[in-house]
Short mmCIF file of C-alpha atoms in Angstrom, two decimals:
data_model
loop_
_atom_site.label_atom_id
_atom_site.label_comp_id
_atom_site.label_asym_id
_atom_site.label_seq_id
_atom_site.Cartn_x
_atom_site.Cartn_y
_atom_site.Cartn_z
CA UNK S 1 4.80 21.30 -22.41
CA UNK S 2 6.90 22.41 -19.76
CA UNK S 3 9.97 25.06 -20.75
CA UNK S 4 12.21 23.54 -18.24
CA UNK S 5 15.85 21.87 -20.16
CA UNK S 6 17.97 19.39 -17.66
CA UNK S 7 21.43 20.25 -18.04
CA UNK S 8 21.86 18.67 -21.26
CA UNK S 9 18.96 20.41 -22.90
CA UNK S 10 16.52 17.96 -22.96
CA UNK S 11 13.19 18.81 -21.39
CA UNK S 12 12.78 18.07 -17.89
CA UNK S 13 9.80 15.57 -17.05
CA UNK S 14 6.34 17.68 -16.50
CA UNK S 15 5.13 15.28 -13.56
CA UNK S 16 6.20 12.08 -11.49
CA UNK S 17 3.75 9.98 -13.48
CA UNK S 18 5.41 11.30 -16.93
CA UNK S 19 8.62 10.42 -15.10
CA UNK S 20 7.87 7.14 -14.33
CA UNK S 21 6.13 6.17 -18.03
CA UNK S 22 9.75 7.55 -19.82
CA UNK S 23 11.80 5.49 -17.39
CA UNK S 24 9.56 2.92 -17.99
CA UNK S 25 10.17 3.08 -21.71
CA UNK S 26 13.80 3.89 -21.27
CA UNK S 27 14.24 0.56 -19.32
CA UNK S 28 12.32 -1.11 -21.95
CA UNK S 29 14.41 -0.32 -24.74
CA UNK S 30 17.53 -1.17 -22.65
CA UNK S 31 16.19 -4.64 -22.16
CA UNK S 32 15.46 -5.16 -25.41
CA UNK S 33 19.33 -5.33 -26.18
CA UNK S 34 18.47 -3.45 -29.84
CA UNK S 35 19.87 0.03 -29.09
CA UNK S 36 23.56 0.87 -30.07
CA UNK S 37 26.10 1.77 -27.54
CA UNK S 38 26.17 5.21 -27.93
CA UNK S 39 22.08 5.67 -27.33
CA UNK S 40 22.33 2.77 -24.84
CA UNK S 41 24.59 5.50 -22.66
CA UNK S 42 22.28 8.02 -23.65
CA UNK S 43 19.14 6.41 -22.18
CA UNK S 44 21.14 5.69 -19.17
CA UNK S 45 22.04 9.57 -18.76
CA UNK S 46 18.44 10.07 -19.02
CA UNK S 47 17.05 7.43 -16.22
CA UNK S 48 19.55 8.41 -14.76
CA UNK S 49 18.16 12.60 -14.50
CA UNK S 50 14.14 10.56 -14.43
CA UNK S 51 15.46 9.17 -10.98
CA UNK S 52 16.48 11.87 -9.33
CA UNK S 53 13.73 14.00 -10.50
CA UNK S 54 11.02 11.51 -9.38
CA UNK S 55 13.15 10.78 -5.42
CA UNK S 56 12.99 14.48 -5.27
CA UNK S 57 9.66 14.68 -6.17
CA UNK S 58 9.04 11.90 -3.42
CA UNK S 59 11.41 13.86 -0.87
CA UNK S 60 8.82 16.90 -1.39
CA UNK S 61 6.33 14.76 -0.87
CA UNK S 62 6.83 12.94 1.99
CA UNK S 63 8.03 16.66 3.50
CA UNK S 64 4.59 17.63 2.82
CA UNK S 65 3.18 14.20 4.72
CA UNK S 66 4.87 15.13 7.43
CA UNK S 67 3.69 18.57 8.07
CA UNK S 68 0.13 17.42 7.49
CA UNK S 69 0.57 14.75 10.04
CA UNK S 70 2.41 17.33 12.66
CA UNK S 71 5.44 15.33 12.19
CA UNK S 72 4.20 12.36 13.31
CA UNK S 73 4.47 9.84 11.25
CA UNK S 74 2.24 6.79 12.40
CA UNK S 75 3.18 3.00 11.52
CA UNK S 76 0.97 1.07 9.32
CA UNK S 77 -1.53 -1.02 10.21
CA UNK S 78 -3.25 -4.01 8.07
CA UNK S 79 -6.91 -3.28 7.90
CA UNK S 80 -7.33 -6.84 9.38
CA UNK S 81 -4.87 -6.02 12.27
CA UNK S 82 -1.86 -8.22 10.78
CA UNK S 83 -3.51 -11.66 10.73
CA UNK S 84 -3.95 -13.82 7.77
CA UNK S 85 -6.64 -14.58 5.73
CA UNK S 86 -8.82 -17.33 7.62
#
């Protein structure tokens, strides 16, 4: 268990992936319409912190991409060279 606290004291995610499954369930329980205002705001506050942690975690990322590909990042290509299937 990570020893990290967000600013509000809750424990900060231990991974993207973890990230991603809370906001998952966060969204979840938002769309089920059955949580009272007051956690409703809550669980906003907290996808909220999940999304920023996992775009920086992609901003590291992608800075990592790039230094392993000497900055240059090279457009994707289809493995069947853009045409359909035939």
């Amino acid at each position: 268990m990570s020893n990290k606290l967000t600013a509000d004291g809750v424990a900060a995610p231990e991974s993207f992936e973890q990230a991603m499954a809370e906001l998952a369930q966060l969204v979840a329980q938002m769309e089920a319409g059955q949580l009272p205002l007051e956690a409703s705001v809550a669980a906003y506050a907290r996808g909220s912190e999940l999304v920023r942690y996992c775009a920086a975690q992609l901003e590291k990322v992608e800075a990592q991409v790039k230094v392993l590909e000497g900055d240059m990042l090279k457009p994707f290509a289809p493995a069947n060279g853009g045409e359909g299937d035939q």
